[in-house]
C-alpha cells in the first residue's frame, strides 16, 4: 500500500510518502502561483520549480515566496479552497512519482476541523487528478484529522524514553503546532481528543516574524520584509542582508519570541482550564516549535515538554503512520 502523509502549511509543504519500510520525505517552501509570476534567468530558461496545471492554468509550486513576482500569501480561512493550495497538493502528488496513491492522510487546523471543511478537502483531494498535460494520478482514499494529531502519532512512534511514553499513553498530552497562520493545539487523554481543551491562537509565526521586522526597524530605520526573515529562518541562516548591511537575527528573534510566544501559551492554558485539567506532556511540533518551547516550559512548569528531533516534518510523518494503521 502506497501512503502519503501531507501537511500543507502556510510556510512549508511537508510530505512523507511510500510503502512501509520504504518511505521518503520532502519539505518545500510554500510559494505557489501562476507560472507567469516566476522570473526567468538571464539565458531565457525558466528557473527551477514544480510545474502543475490547476484548472487548466499553468502554476508553479514549492518555491520561496519572494521569488514569485506580485505574489500574495493566502492567510485566511479559505486557504484550502484556493488555487495556491491545490497547486501545492499537485506538487506533492508529482514528487511521489506514483500513478496511484492508496491512502492520503492530511490535517486541518483545529478551528476548521468540522464537517464543512473536511468534506471540502476530501472532495478536492480524492479521485483522479490531471496534474500536468501528460501526468495523471489517482488518490483512492483521503483521511482528514486535526492538524496537531500528526505530531502526537509521530512522537508516539519515535520516542525512546519509556517514562515519557507512559505519560503520553496514560496521561494528558497537549500537542501544540506553532504554524505560520495559527498556533493549533489539541489535548488528548490516553489518545482520545478532548475538544474542550483544544483550539487555535493567532499569535503564530507570522506575528513573530512581523515583531522581528519591527524590532529591526527600530535599529535600522527601515523594516525588512517578513518574507526575507522567513526565508532565513527556514534555511537556518543566522542573518539577512538589509539595506546593504548584514543584520544578525538572534537578538531580534529573541525579543519577538519573548513578546509573542507567551501570549499563545497563555491562551492554551486558559482553554485547558475550561475543561478542568492540566497537562502531563506538551509536544511542540512544526516550524516554530523551538521559538515557543521556552514559553511553554514557563507557563506549564509541571509538564514535560517534548520537541521532536525534526519538528518540521513531525505532522506529515505522523499522518503517514496513521495511514499505515
mmCIF file of C-alpha atoms in Angstrom:
data_model
loop_
_atom_site.group_PDB
_atom_site.id
_atom_site.type_symbol
_atom_site.label_atom_id
_atom_site.label_comp_id
_atom_site.label_asym_id
_atom_site.label_seq_id
_atom_site.Cartn_x
_atom_site.Cartn_y
_atom_site.Cartn_z
ATOM 1 C CA UNK A 1 0.000 0.000 0.000
ATOM 2 C CA UNK A 2 1.387 3.401 -1.019
ATOM 3 C CA UNK A 3 0.667 6.003 1.673
ATOM 4 C CA UNK A 4 1.156 9.768 1.719
ATOM 5 C CA UNK A 5 1.218 11.970 4.809
ATOM 6 C CA UNK A 6 0.618 15.515 3.617
ATOM 7 C CA UNK A 7 0.973 18.731 5.629
ATOM 8 C CA UNK A 8 0.260 21.817 3.508
ATOM 9 C CA UNK A 9 1.052 24.733 5.744
ATOM 10 C CA UNK A 10 1.220 28.489 5.279
ATOM 11 C CA UNK A 11 5.031 28.436 5.201
ATOM 12 C CA UNK A 12 6.135 24.918 4.221
ATOM 13 C CA UNK A 13 4.835 21.976 2.230
ATOM 14 C CA UNK A 14 5.739 18.760 4.092
ATOM 15 C CA UNK A 15 5.307 15.309 2.543
ATOM 16 C CA UNK A 16 6.111 11.776 3.723
ATOM 17 C CA UNK A 17 5.334 9.101 1.149
ATOM 18 C CA UNK A 18 5.949 5.476 0.296
ATOM 19 C CA UNK A 19 5.218 1.942 1.396
ATOM 20 C CA UNK A 20 6.026 0.587 4.875
ATOM 21 C CA UNK A 21 9.772 0.040 5.020
ATOM 22 C CA UNK A 22 10.445 2.303 2.036
ATOM 23 C CA UNK A 23 9.494 5.893 2.851
ATOM 24 C CA UNK A 24 10.747 9.237 1.633
ATOM 25 C CA UNK A 25 10.157 12.759 2.862
ATOM 26 C CA UNK A 26 10.310 16.239 1.384
ATOM 27 C CA UNK A 27 9.989 19.789 2.713
ATOM 28 C CA UNK A 28 9.412 22.599 0.223
ATOM 29 C CA UNK A 29 8.652 26.316 0.586
ATOM 30 C CA UNK A 30 5.005 27.239 0.244
ATOM 31 C CA UNK A 31 5.269 29.671 -2.675
ATOM 32 C CA UNK A 32 2.693 28.764 -5.349
ATOM 33 C CA UNK A 33 1.150 30.862 -8.092
ATOM 34 C CA UNK A 34 0.592 31.285 -11.820
ATOM 35 C CA UNK A 35 3.662 30.368 -13.847
ATOM 36 C CA UNK A 36 3.696 33.866 -15.314
ATOM 37 C CA UNK A 37 4.804 35.193 -11.915
ATOM 38 C CA UNK A 38 8.009 33.135 -11.985
ATOM 39 C CA UNK A 39 11.125 35.051 -13.121
ATOM 40 C CA UNK A 40 13.315 33.751 -15.922
ATOM 41 C CA UNK A 41 17.080 33.546 -15.838
ATOM 42 C CA UNK A 42 19.367 35.663 -17.996
ATOM 43 C CA UNK A 43 19.591 32.931 -20.644
ATOM 44 C CA UNK A 44 15.827 32.827 -21.119
ATOM 45 C CA UNK A 45 15.118 29.491 -19.414
ATOM 46 C CA UNK A 46 12.689 29.070 -16.538
ATOM 47 C CA UNK A 47 14.234 28.741 -13.080
ATOM 48 C CA UNK A 48 13.706 25.551 -11.100
ATOM 49 C CA UNK A 49 10.182 24.890 -9.816
ATOM 50 C CA UNK A 50 7.486 22.216 -9.880
ATOM 51 C CA UNK A 51 5.083 22.948 -12.718
ATOM 52 C CA UNK A 52 1.473 21.764 -12.441
ATOM 53 C CA UNK A 53 -1.857 22.501 -14.094
ATOM 54 C CA UNK A 54 -4.536 23.995 -11.855
ATOM 55 C CA UNK A 55 -7.934 24.122 -13.520
ATOM 56 C CA UNK A 56 -6.251 24.425 -16.915
ATOM 57 C CA UNK A 57 -3.812 27.169 -15.839
ATOM 58 C CA UNK A 58 -0.026 26.581 -15.578
ATOM 59 C CA UNK A 59 1.161 27.045 -11.977
ATOM 60 C CA UNK A 60 4.472 26.749 -10.169
ATOM 61 C CA UNK A 61 4.685 25.436 -6.625
ATOM 62 C CA UNK A 62 7.219 24.688 -3.910
ATOM 63 C CA UNK A 63 9.314 27.831 -4.384
ATOM 64 C CA UNK A 64 10.388 30.560 -1.989
ATOM 65 C CA UNK A 65 7.547 33.100 -1.754
ATOM 66 C CA UNK A 66 9.818 36.036 -2.574
ATOM 67 C CA UNK A 67 10.651 34.516 -5.968
ATOM 68 C CA UNK A 68 7.097 34.998 -7.240
ATOM 69 C CA UNK A 69 6.635 38.483 -8.646
ATOM 70 C CA UNK A 70 3.478 40.106 -7.277
ATOM 71 C CA UNK A 71 2.575 37.036 -5.195
ATOM 72 C CA UNK A 72 0.207 37.459 -2.255
ATOM 73 C CA UNK A 73 0.229 34.845 0.504
ATOM 74 C CA UNK A 74 -3.074 33.210 1.462
ATOM 75 C CA UNK A 75 -3.627 33.914 5.176
ATOM 76 C CA UNK A 76 -7.326 33.287 5.590
ATOM 77 C CA UNK A 77 -9.949 30.634 6.266
ATOM 78 C CA UNK A 78 -10.402 29.950 2.538
ATOM 79 C CA UNK A 79 -6.849 28.660 2.072
ATOM 80 C CA UNK A 80 -7.882 25.057 1.388
ATOM 81 C CA UNK A 81 -10.152 26.175 -1.473
ATOM 82 C CA UNK A 82 -7.514 28.385 -3.110
ATOM 83 C CA UNK A 83 -5.644 27.605 -6.312
ATOM 84 C CA UNK A 84 -2.344 28.003 -4.463
ATOM 85 C CA UNK A 85 -3.322 25.210 -2.051
ATOM 86 C CA UNK A 86 -4.355 22.972 -4.959
ATOM 87 C CA UNK A 87 -1.055 23.700 -6.713
ATOM 88 C CA UNK A 88 0.875 22.622 -3.606
ATOM 89 C CA UNK A 89 -1.257 19.482 -3.370
ATOM 90 C CA UNK A 90 -0.445 18.685 -7.002
ATOM 91 C CA UNK A 91 3.251 19.357 -6.348
ATOM 92 C CA UNK A 92 3.156 16.743 -3.570
ATOM 93 C CA UNK A 93 1.485 14.262 -5.905
ATOM 94 C CA UNK A 94 4.089 14.997 -8.567
ATOM 95 C CA UNK A 95 7.131 14.334 -6.376
ATOM 96 C CA UNK A 96 5.681 10.987 -5.257
ATOM 97 C CA UNK A 97 6.354 9.608 -8.750
ATOM 98 C CA UNK A 98 3.265 7.404 -8.491
ATOM 99 C CA UNK A 99 0.214 6.772 -10.638
ATOM 100 C CA UNK A 100 -1.863 5.612 -7.653
ATOM 101 C CA UNK A 101 -1.809 6.696 -4.003
ATOM 102 C CA UNK A 102 -3.810 4.212 -1.957
ATOM 103 C CA UNK A 103 -4.294 6.371 1.113
ATOM 104 C CA UNK A 104 -3.578 10.046 1.737
ATOM 105 C CA UNK A 105 -3.751 11.467 5.257
ATOM 106 C CA UNK A 106 -3.738 15.204 5.901
ATOM 107 C CA UNK A 107 -4.809 17.643 8.595
ATOM 108 C CA UNK A 108 -6.883 20.734 9.240
ATOM 109 C CA UNK A 109 -6.376 23.439 11.877
ATOM 110 C CA UNK A 110 -8.439 22.696 14.966
ATOM 111 C CA UNK A 111 -10.619 25.758 14.362
ATOM 112 C CA UNK A 112 -11.513 24.388 10.901
ATOM 113 C CA UNK A 113 -11.993 20.770 11.891
ATOM 114 C CA UNK A 114 -15.666 20.332 11.120
ATOM 115 C CA UNK A 115 -17.814 18.570 8.522
ATOM 116 C CA UNK A 116 -17.853 21.575 6.184
ATOM 117 C CA UNK A 117 -14.087 21.839 5.802
ATOM 118 C CA UNK A 118 -13.448 18.096 5.981
ATOM 119 C CA UNK A 119 -15.857 17.368 3.108
ATOM 120 C CA UNK A 120 -14.353 20.172 1.000
ATOM 121 C CA UNK A 121 -10.869 18.770 1.475
ATOM 122 C CA UNK A 122 -11.891 15.182 0.730
ATOM 123 C CA UNK A 123 -13.826 16.238 -2.372
ATOM 124 C CA UNK A 124 -10.809 18.158 -3.673
ATOM 125 C CA UNK A 125 -8.180 15.504 -2.964
ATOM 126 C CA UNK A 126 -9.889 12.177 -3.600
ATOM 127 C CA UNK A 127 -10.178 10.803 -7.122
ATOM 128 C CA UNK A 128 -8.448 11.330 -10.473
ATOM 129 C CA UNK A 129 -6.110 14.297 -10.996
ATOM 130 C CA UNK A 130 -4.577 15.622 -14.221
ATOM 131 C CA UNK A 131 -1.620 17.365 -12.639
ATOM 132 C CA UNK A 132 0.176 18.110 -15.915
ATOM 133 C CA UNK A 133 -0.705 17.658 -19.607
ATOM 134 C CA UNK A 134 0.832 14.180 -19.678
ATOM 135 C CA UNK A 135 0.683 13.214 -15.994
ATOM 136 C CA UNK A 136 -2.409 11.880 -14.234
ATOM 137 C CA UNK A 137 -2.745 10.296 -10.822
ATOM 138 C CA UNK A 138 -5.450 8.696 -8.671
ATOM 139 C CA UNK A 139 -5.897 9.165 -4.917
ATOM 140 C CA UNK A 140 -8.089 6.303 -3.752
ATOM 141 C CA UNK A 141 -8.772 7.295 -0.141
ATOM 142 C CA UNK A 142 -8.388 10.505 1.880
ATOM 143 C CA UNK A 143 -8.391 10.738 5.677
ATOM 144 C CA UNK A 144 -8.531 14.155 7.383
ATOM 145 C CA UNK A 145 -7.512 14.546 11.044
ATOM 146 C CA UNK A 146 -6.937 17.517 13.411
ATOM 147 C CA UNK A 147 -3.595 19.056 12.426
ATOM 148 C CA UNK A 148 -1.595 18.519 15.643
ATOM 149 C CA UNK A 149 -2.713 14.888 15.834
ATOM 150 C CA UNK A 150 0.036 14.054 13.365
ATOM 151 C CA UNK A 151 2.739 15.207 15.766
ATOM 152 C CA UNK A 152 1.165 13.119 18.536
ATOM 153 C CA UNK A 153 1.465 9.927 16.478
ATOM 154 C CA UNK A 154 4.940 10.882 15.272
ATOM 155 C CA UNK A 155 6.119 11.287 18.868
ATOM 156 C CA UNK A 156 4.413 8.088 19.989
ATOM 157 C CA UNK A 157 6.140 6.136 17.201
ATOM 158 C CA UNK A 158 9.600 7.645 17.672
ATOM 159 C CA UNK A 159 10.158 8.417 21.354
ATOM 160 C CA UNK A 160 12.644 6.179 23.145
ATOM 161 C CA UNK A 161 12.219 7.446 26.726
ATOM 162 C CA UNK A 162 9.940 4.887 28.395
ATOM 163 C CA UNK A 163 8.830 7.239 31.187
ATOM 164 C CA UNK A 164 7.654 9.902 28.703
ATOM 165 C CA UNK A 165 5.977 7.234 26.585
ATOM 166 C CA UNK A 166 3.999 6.153 29.661
ATOM 167 C CA UNK A 167 2.918 9.761 30.294
ATOM 168 C CA UNK A 168 1.741 10.054 26.687
ATOM 169 C CA UNK A 169 -0.023 6.687 26.793
ATOM 170 C CA UNK A 170 -1.845 7.092 30.105
ATOM 171 C CA UNK A 171 -1.814 10.804 30.919
ATOM 172 C CA UNK A 172 -2.932 14.107 29.434
ATOM 173 C CA UNK A 173 -0.923 15.230 26.394
ATOM 174 C CA UNK A 174 -1.249 18.589 24.685
ATOM 175 C CA UNK A 175 0.130 18.817 21.170
ATOM 176 C CA UNK A 176 0.997 22.364 20.121
ATOM 177 C CA UNK A 177 1.731 23.220 16.488
ATOM 178 C CA UNK A 178 3.055 26.781 16.035
ATOM 179 C CA UNK A 179 2.438 27.326 12.342
ATOM 180 C CA UNK A 180 2.690 30.438 10.230
ATOM 181 C CA UNK A 181 -1.028 31.311 10.310
ATOM 182 C CA UNK A 182 -2.092 29.880 13.662
ATOM 183 C CA UNK A 183 -0.875 28.036 16.741
ATOM 184 C CA UNK A 184 -3.060 24.932 16.861
ATOM 185 C CA UNK A 185 -3.328 22.786 19.951
ATOM 186 C CA UNK A 186 -5.052 19.526 20.733
ATOM 187 C CA UNK A 187 -5.418 17.882 24.147
ATOM 188 C CA UNK A 188 -5.531 14.097 24.313
ATOM 189 C CA UNK A 189 -6.217 11.812 27.262
ATOM 190 C CA UNK A 190 -4.907 8.295 26.623
ATOM 191 C CA UNK A 191 -5.052 9.076 22.901
ATOM 192 C CA UNK A 192 -8.620 10.445 22.883
ATOM 193 C CA UNK A 193 -9.059 14.057 21.773
ATOM 194 C CA UNK A 194 -10.555 16.448 24.328
ATOM 195 C CA UNK A 195 -12.127 19.115 22.141
ATOM 196 C CA UNK A 196 -12.938 21.482 25.039
ATOM 197 C CA UNK A 197 -9.194 21.717 25.659
ATOM 198 C CA UNK A 198 -8.291 22.215 22.003
ATOM 199 C CA UNK A 199 -8.267 25.259 19.770
ATOM 200 C CA UNK A 200 -6.211 27.792 17.796
ATOM 201 C CA UNK A 201 -4.358 31.005 18.579
ATOM 202 C CA UNK A 202 -3.397 33.633 16.012
ATOM 203 C CA UNK A 203 -0.205 34.506 17.930
ATOM 204 C CA UNK A 204 1.658 32.459 15.339
ATOM 205 C CA UNK A 205 4.900 32.631 13.349
ATOM 206 C CA UNK A 206 3.505 35.347 11.077
ATOM 207 C CA UNK A 207 3.134 37.569 14.176
ATOM 208 C CA UNK A 208 6.580 36.563 15.420
ATOM 209 C CA UNK A 209 8.185 37.402 12.054
ATOM 210 C CA UNK A 210 6.358 40.739 11.959
ATOM 211 C CA UNK A 211 7.526 41.525 15.504
ATOM 212 C CA UNK A 212 11.102 40.661 14.455
ATOM 213 C CA UNK A 213 10.821 43.016 11.493
ATOM 214 C CA UNK A 214 9.596 45.806 13.779
ATOM 215 C CA UNK A 215 12.483 45.253 16.193
ATOM 216 C CA UNK A 216 14.985 45.514 13.327
ATOM 217 C CA UNK A 217 13.279 48.688 12.109
ATOM 218 C CA UNK A 218 13.985 50.346 15.459
ATOM 219 C CA UNK A 219 17.725 49.991 14.815
ATOM 220 C CA UNK A 220 17.873 50.324 11.021
ATOM 221 C CA UNK A 221 15.035 52.801 10.278
ATOM 222 C CA UNK A 222 13.513 50.614 7.523
ATOM 223 C CA UNK A 223 11.709 47.346 8.256
ATOM 224 C CA UNK A 224 12.870 44.244 6.338
ATOM 225 C CA UNK A 225 10.242 42.143 4.610
ATOM 226 C CA UNK A 226 8.683 39.301 6.550
ATOM 227 C CA UNK A 227 9.464 37.016 3.579
ATOM 228 C CA UNK A 228 13.213 37.715 3.862
ATOM 229 C CA UNK A 229 13.122 36.830 7.570
ATOM 230 C CA UNK A 230 11.067 33.702 6.944
ATOM 231 C CA UNK A 231 13.485 32.555 4.242
ATOM 232 C CA UNK A 232 16.467 32.995 6.562
ATOM 233 C CA UNK A 233 14.788 31.141 9.437
ATOM 234 C CA UNK A 234 13.674 28.300 7.150
ATOM 235 C CA UNK A 235 17.230 27.872 5.895
ATOM 236 C CA UNK A 236 18.795 28.158 9.367
ATOM 237 C CA UNK A 237 20.679 31.238 8.174
ATOM 238 C CA UNK A 238 21.505 33.499 11.157
ATOM 239 C CA UNK A 239 21.419 36.789 9.238
ATOM 240 C CA UNK A 240 19.749 38.779 6.481
ATOM 241 C CA UNK A 241 21.179 41.412 4.177
ATOM 242 C CA UNK A 242 19.115 44.541 4.689
ATOM 243 C CA UNK A 243 19.730 47.936 3.079
ATOM 244 C CA UNK A 244 23.325 47.000 2.285
ATOM 245 C CA UNK A 245 24.038 45.732 5.793
ATOM 246 C CA UNK A 246 24.409 42.284 7.301
ATOM 247 C CA UNK A 247 21.920 42.014 10.172
ATOM 248 C CA UNK A 248 22.401 39.214 12.700
ATOM 249 C CA UNK A 249 18.956 37.917 13.668
ATOM 250 C CA UNK A 250 19.395 36.151 17.007
ATOM 251 C CA UNK A 251 18.748 39.095 19.341
ATOM 252 C CA UNK A 252 15.783 40.360 17.305
ATOM 253 C CA UNK A 253 14.185 36.931 17.096
ATOM 254 C CA UNK A 254 14.626 36.538 20.856
ATOM 255 C CA UNK A 255 12.819 39.825 21.560
ATOM 256 C CA UNK A 256 9.987 38.842 19.224
ATOM 257 C CA UNK A 257 9.764 35.385 20.793
ATOM 258 C CA UNK A 258 9.514 36.896 24.271
ATOM 259 C CA UNK A 259 6.693 39.167 23.115
ATOM 260 C CA UNK A 260 4.596 36.706 21.072
ATOM 261 C CA UNK A 261 5.094 33.136 22.350
ATOM 262 C CA UNK A 262 3.886 33.669 25.964
ATOM 263 C CA UNK A 263 0.577 35.074 24.683
ATOM 264 C CA UNK A 264 -0.077 31.928 22.653
ATOM 265 C CA UNK A 265 0.898 29.608 25.509
ATOM 266 C CA UNK A 266 -1.330 31.543 27.921
ATOM 267 C CA UNK A 267 -4.240 31.088 25.511
ATOM 268 C CA UNK A 268 -3.554 27.330 25.510
ATOM 269 C CA UNK A 269 -3.549 27.215 29.317
ATOM 270 C CA UNK A 270 -6.726 29.295 29.600
ATOM 271 C CA UNK A 271 -8.552 26.989 27.189
ATOM 272 C CA UNK A 272 -7.486 23.943 29.173
ATOM 273 C CA UNK A 273 -8.858 25.434 32.396
ATOM 274 C CA UNK A 274 -12.346 25.295 30.869
ATOM 275 C CA UNK A 275 -12.019 21.501 30.819
ATOM 276 C CA UNK A 276 -10.694 21.413 34.376
ATOM 277 C CA UNK A 277 -7.458 19.585 33.520
ATOM 278 C CA UNK A 278 -3.736 20.290 33.362
ATOM 279 C CA UNK A 279 -1.085 18.795 31.111
ATOM 280 C CA UNK A 280 1.343 15.975 31.807
ATOM 281 C CA UNK A 281 3.193 16.264 28.481
ATOM 282 C CA UNK A 282 3.469 19.090 25.958
ATOM 283 C CA UNK A 283 4.510 18.015 22.462
ATOM 284 C CA UNK A 284 5.552 21.029 20.386
ATOM 285 C CA UNK A 285 5.996 20.467 16.653
ATOM 286 C CA UNK A 286 6.017 22.476 13.448
ATOM 287 C CA UNK A 287 8.460 25.013 12.048
ATOM 288 C CA UNK A 288 8.070 27.351 15.015
ATOM 289 C CA UNK A 289 8.478 24.712 17.733
ATOM 290 C CA UNK A 290 11.768 25.951 19.172
ATOM 291 C CA UNK A 291 10.527 29.565 19.322
ATOM 292 C CA UNK A 292 7.660 28.526 21.609
ATOM 293 C CA UNK A 293 9.451 25.944 23.773
ATOM 294 C CA UNK A 294 10.742 28.336 26.468
ATOM 295 C CA UNK A 295 7.328 29.973 26.914
ATOM 296 C CA UNK A 296 5.708 26.540 27.183
ATOM 297 C CA UNK A 297 8.175 25.469 29.876
ATOM 298 C CA UNK A 298 7.495 28.678 31.822
ATOM 299 C CA UNK A 299 3.713 28.632 31.606
ATOM 300 C CA UNK A 300 3.411 24.842 32.118
ATOM 301 C CA UNK A 301 6.126 24.288 34.766
ATOM 302 C CA UNK A 302 4.805 20.877 35.849
ATOM 303 C CA UNK A 303 4.616 19.371 32.348
ATOM 304 C CA UNK A 304 7.313 17.537 30.430
ATOM 305 C CA UNK A 305 7.999 19.465 27.216
ATOM 306 C CA UNK A 306 8.970 17.390 24.172
ATOM 307 C CA UNK A 307 10.158 18.795 20.836
ATOM 308 C CA UNK A 308 10.672 16.121 18.136
ATOM 309 C CA UNK A 309 14.120 15.812 16.596
ATOM 310 C CA UNK A 310 12.744 17.131 13.305
ATOM 311 C CA UNK A 311 9.716 19.214 14.322
ATOM 312 C CA UNK A 312 9.024 20.488 10.787
ATOM 313 C CA UNK A 313 8.223 17.050 9.360
ATOM 314 C CA UNK A 314 6.543 15.666 12.514
ATOM 315 C CA UNK A 315 2.917 16.202 11.447
ATOM 316 C CA UNK A 316 3.395 14.744 7.968
ATOM 317 C CA UNK A 317 5.260 11.761 9.421
ATOM 318 C CA UNK A 318 2.501 11.191 11.972
ATOM 319 C CA UNK A 319 -0.097 11.381 9.205
ATOM 320 C CA UNK A 320 1.838 8.701 7.324
ATOM 321 C CA UNK A 321 1.824 6.449 10.408
ATOM 322 C CA UNK A 322 -1.932 6.967 10.764
ATOM 323 C CA UNK A 323 -2.346 5.914 7.151
ATOM 324 C CA UNK A 324 -0.332 2.779 7.766
ATOM 325 C CA UNK A 325 -2.607 1.586 10.592
#
